[in-house]
JSON list of C-alpha atoms and ligand atoms in Angstrom, two decimals:
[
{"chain": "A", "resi": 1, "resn": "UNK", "atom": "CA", "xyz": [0.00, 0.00, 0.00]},
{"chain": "A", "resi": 2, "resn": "UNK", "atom": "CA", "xyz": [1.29, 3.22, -0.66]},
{"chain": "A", "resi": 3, "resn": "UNK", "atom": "CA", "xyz": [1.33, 6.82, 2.11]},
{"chain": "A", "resi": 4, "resn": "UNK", "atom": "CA", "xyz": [-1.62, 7.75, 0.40]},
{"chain": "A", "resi": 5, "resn": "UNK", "atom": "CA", "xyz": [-3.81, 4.82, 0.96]},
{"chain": "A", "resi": 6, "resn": "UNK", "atom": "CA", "xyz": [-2.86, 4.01, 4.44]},
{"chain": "A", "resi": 7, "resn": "UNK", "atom": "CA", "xyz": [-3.40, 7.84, 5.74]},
{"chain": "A", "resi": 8, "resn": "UNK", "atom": "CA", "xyz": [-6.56, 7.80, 7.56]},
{"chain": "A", "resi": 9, "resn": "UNK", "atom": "CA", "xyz": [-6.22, 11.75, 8.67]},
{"chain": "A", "resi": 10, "resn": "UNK", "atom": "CA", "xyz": [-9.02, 13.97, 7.66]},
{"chain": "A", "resi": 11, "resn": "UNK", "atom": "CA", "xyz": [-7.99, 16.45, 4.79]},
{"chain": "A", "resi": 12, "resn": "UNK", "atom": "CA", "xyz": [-6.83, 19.58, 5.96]},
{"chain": "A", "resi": 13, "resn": "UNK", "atom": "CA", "xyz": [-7.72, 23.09, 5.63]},
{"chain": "A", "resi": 14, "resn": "UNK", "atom": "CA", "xyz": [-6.55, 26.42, 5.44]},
{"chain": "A", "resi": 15, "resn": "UNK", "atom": "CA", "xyz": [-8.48, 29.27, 7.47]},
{"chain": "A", "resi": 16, "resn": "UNK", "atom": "CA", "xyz": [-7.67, 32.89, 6.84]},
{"chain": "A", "resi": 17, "resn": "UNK", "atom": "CA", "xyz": [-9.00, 35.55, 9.06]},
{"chain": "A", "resi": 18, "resn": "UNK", "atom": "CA", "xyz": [-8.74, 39.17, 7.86]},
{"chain": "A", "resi": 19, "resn": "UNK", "atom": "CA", "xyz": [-10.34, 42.70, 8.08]},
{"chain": "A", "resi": 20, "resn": "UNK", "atom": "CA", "xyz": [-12.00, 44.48, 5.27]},
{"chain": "A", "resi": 21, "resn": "UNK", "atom": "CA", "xyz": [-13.18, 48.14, 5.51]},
{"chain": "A", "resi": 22, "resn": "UNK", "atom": "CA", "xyz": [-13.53, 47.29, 9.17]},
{"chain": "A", "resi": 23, "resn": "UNK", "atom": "CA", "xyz": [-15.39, 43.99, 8.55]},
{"chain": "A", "resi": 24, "resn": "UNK", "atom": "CA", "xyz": [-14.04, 40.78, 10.03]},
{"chain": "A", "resi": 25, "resn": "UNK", "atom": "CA", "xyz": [-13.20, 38.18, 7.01]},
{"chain": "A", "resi": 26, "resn": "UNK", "atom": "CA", "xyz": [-13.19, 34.07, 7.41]},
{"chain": "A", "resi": 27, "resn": "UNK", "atom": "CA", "xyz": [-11.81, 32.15, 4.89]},
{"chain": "A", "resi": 28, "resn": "UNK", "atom": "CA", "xyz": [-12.14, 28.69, 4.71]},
{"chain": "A", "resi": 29, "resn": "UNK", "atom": "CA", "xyz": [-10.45, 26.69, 2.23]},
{"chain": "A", "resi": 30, "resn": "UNK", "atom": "CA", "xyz": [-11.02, 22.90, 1.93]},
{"chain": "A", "resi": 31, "resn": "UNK", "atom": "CA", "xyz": [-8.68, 22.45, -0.24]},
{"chain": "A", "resi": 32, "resn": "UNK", "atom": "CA", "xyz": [-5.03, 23.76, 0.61]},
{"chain": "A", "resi": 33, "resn": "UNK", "atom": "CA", "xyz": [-3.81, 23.60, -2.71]},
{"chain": "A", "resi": 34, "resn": "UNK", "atom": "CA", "xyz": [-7.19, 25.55, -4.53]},
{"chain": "A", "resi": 35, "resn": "UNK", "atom": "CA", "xyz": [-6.66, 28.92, -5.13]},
{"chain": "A", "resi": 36, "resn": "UNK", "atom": "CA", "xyz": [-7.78, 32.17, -2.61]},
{"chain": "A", "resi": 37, "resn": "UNK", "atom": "CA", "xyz": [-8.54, 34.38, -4.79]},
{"chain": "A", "resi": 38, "resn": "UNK", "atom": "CA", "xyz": [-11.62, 34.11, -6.05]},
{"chain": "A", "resi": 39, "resn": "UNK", "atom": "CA", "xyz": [-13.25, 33.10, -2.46]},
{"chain": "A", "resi": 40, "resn": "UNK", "atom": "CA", "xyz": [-11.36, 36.92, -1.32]},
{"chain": "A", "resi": 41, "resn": "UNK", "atom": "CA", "xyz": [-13.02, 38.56, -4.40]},
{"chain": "A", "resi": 42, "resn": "UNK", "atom": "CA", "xyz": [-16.48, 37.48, -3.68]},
{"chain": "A", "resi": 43, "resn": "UNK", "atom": "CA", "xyz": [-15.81, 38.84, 0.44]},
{"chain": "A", "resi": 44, "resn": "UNK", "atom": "CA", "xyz": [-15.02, 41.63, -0.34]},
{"chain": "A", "resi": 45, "resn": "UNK", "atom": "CA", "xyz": [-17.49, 41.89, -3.26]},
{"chain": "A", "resi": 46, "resn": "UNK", "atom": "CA", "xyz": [-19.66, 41.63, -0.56]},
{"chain": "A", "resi": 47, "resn": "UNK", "atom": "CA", "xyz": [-18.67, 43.75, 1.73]},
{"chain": "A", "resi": 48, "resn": "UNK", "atom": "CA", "xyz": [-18.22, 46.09, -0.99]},
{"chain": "A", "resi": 49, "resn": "UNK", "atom": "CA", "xyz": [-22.21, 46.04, -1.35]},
{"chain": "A", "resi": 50, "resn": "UNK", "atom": "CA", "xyz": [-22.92, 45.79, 2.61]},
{"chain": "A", "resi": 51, "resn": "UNK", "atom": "CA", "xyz": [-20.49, 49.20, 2.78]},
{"chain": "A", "resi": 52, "resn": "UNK", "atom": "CA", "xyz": [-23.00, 50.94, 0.73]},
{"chain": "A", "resi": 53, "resn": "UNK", "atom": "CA", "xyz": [-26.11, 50.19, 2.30]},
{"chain": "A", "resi": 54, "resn": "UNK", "atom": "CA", "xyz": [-27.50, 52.51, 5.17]},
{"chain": "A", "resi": 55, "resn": "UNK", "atom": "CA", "xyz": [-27.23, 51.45, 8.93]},
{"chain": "A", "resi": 56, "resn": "UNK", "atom": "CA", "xyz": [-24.60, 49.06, 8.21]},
{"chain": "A", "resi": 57, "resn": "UNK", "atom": "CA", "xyz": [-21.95, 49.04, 10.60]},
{"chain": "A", "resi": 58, "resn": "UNK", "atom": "CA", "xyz": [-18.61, 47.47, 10.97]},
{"chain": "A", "resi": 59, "resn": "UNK", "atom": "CA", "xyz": [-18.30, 45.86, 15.03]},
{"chain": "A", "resi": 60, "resn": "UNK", "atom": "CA", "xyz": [-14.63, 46.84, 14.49]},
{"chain": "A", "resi": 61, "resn": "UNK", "atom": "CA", "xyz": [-14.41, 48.61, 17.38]},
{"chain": "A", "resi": 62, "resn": "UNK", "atom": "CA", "xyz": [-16.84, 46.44, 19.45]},
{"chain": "A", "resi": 63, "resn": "UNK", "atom": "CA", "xyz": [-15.86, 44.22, 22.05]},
{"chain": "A", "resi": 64, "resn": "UNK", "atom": "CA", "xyz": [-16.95, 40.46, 21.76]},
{"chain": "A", "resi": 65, "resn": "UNK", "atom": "CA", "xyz": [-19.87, 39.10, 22.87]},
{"chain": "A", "resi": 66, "resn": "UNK", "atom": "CA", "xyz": [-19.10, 37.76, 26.37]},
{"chain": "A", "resi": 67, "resn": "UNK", "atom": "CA", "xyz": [-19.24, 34.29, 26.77]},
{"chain": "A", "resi": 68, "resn": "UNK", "atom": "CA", "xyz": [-21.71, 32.82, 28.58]},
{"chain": "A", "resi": 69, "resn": "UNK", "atom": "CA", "xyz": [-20.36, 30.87, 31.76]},
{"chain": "A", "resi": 70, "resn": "UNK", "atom": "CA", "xyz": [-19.94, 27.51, 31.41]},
{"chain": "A", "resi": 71, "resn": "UNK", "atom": "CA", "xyz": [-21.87, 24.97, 33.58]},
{"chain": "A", "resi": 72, "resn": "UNK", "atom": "CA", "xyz": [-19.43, 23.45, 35.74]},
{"chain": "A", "resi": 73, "resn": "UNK", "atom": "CA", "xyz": [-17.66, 20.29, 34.90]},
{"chain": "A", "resi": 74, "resn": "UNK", "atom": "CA", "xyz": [-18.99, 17.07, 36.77]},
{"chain": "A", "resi": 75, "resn": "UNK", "atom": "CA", "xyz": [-16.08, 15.49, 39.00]},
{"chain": "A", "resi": 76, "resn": "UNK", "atom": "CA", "xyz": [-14.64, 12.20, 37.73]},
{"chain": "A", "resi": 77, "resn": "UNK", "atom": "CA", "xyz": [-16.68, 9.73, 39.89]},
{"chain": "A", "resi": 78, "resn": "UNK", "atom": "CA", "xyz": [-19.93, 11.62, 38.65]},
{"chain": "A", "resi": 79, "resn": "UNK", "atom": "CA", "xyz": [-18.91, 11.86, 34.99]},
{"chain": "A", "resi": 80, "resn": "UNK", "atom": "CA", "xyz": [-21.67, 10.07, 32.50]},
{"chain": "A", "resi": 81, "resn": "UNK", "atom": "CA", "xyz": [-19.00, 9.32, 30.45]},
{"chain": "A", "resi": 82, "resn": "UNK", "atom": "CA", "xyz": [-17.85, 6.00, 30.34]},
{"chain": "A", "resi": 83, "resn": "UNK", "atom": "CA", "xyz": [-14.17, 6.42, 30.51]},
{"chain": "A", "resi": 84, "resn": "UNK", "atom": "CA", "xyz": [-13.29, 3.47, 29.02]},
{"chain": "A", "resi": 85, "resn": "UNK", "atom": "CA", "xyz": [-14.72, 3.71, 25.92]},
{"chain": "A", "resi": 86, "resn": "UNK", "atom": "CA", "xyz": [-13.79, 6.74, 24.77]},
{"chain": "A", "resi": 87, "resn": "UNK", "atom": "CA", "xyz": [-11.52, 7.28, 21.54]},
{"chain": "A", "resi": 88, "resn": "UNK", "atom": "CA", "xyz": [-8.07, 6.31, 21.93]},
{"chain": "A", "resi": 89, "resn": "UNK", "atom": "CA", "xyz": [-6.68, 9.87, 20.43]},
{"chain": "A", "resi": 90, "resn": "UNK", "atom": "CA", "xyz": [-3.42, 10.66, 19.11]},
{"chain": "A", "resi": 91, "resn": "UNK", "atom": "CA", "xyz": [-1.24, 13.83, 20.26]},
{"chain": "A", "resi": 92, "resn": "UNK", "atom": "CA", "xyz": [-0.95, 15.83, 16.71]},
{"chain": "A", "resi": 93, "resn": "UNK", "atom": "CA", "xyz": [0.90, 18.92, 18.10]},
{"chain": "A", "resi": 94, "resn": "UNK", "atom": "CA", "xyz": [4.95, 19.11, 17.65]},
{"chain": "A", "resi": 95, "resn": "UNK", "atom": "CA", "xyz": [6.49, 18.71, 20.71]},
{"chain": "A", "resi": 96, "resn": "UNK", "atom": "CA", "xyz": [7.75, 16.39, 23.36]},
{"chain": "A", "resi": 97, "resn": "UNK", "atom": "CA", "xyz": [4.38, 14.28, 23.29]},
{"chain": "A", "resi": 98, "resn": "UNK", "atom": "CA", "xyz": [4.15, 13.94, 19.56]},
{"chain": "A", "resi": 99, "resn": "UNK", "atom": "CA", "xyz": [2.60, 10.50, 18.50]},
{"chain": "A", "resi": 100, "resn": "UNK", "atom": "CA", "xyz": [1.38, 9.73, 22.31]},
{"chain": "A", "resi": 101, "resn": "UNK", "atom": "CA", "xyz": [-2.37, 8.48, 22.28]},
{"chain": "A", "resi": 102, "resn": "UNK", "atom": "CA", "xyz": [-4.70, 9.57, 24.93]},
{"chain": "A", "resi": 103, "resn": "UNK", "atom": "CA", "xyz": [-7.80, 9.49, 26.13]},
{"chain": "A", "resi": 104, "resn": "UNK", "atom": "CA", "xyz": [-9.84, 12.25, 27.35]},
{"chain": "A", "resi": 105, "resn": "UNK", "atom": "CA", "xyz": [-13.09, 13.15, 28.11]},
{"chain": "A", "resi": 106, "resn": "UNK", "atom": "CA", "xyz": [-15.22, 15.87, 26.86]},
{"chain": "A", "resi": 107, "resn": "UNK", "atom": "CA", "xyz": [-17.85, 16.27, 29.95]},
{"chain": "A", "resi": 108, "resn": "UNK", "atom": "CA", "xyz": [-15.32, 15.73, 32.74]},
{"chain": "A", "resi": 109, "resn": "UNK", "atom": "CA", "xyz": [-11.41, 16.80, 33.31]},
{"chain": "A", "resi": 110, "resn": "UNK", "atom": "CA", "xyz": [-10.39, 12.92, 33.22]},
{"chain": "A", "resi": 111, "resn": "UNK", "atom": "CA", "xyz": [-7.25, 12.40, 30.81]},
{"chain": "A", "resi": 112, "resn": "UNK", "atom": "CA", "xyz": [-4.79, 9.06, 30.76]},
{"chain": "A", "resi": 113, "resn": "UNK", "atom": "CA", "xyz": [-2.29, 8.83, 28.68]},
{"chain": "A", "resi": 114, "resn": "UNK", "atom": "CA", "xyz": [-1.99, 5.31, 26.66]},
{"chain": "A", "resi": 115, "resn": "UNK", "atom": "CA", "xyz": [1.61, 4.79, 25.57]},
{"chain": "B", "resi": 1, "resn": "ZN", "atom": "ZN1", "xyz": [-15.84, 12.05, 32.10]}
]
């Protein structure tokens, strides 16, 4: 089997996050390799149009919404979850841990490393 048959890693994407005439900009690209430039041109095509209509305002200057607070996270012994079954994940991030897998739960704090 060839790299390409045996990678089981979800394509990747590219996300670009600018500011146009004061409006905020996402770009999300699929495909790394297709080309920006016509997703750009139709942003700011758009804002382009939004600029020119009445009582609509860039939040430039505005302060994020603030998040709500989170409900608190249940303690390990009270956790739903059941530990044991959850995915067996893989540390993606360079560093020291690179290629560990883990497990970790998404309603509690509970984390074990595997190897
Ligand atoms: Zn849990």
């Amino acid at each position: 089997m060839t790299e390409e048959n045996t990678r089981s890693e979800p394509p990747q994407s590219i996300t670009i996050k600018a500011y146009y005439k004061g409006y905020s900009v996402l770009l999300t690209m699929k495909d790394p390799k297709a080309d920006p430039q016509p997703l750009i041109e139709r942003a700011i095509y758009a804002i382009d149009w939004i600029d020119g209509q009445r009582d609509f305002k860039p939040n430039w200057k505005q302060e994020a919404p603030p998040t709500p607070p989170k409900a608190p996270k249940p303690d390990q012994g009270q956790c739903p979850v059941n530990h044991a079954e959850l995915p067996i994940m893989t540390v993606k991030k360079e560093g020291a841990n690179k290629g560990r897998t883990f497990q970790a739960c998404p309603k509690c704090n509970y984390f074990k490393w595997i190897t």
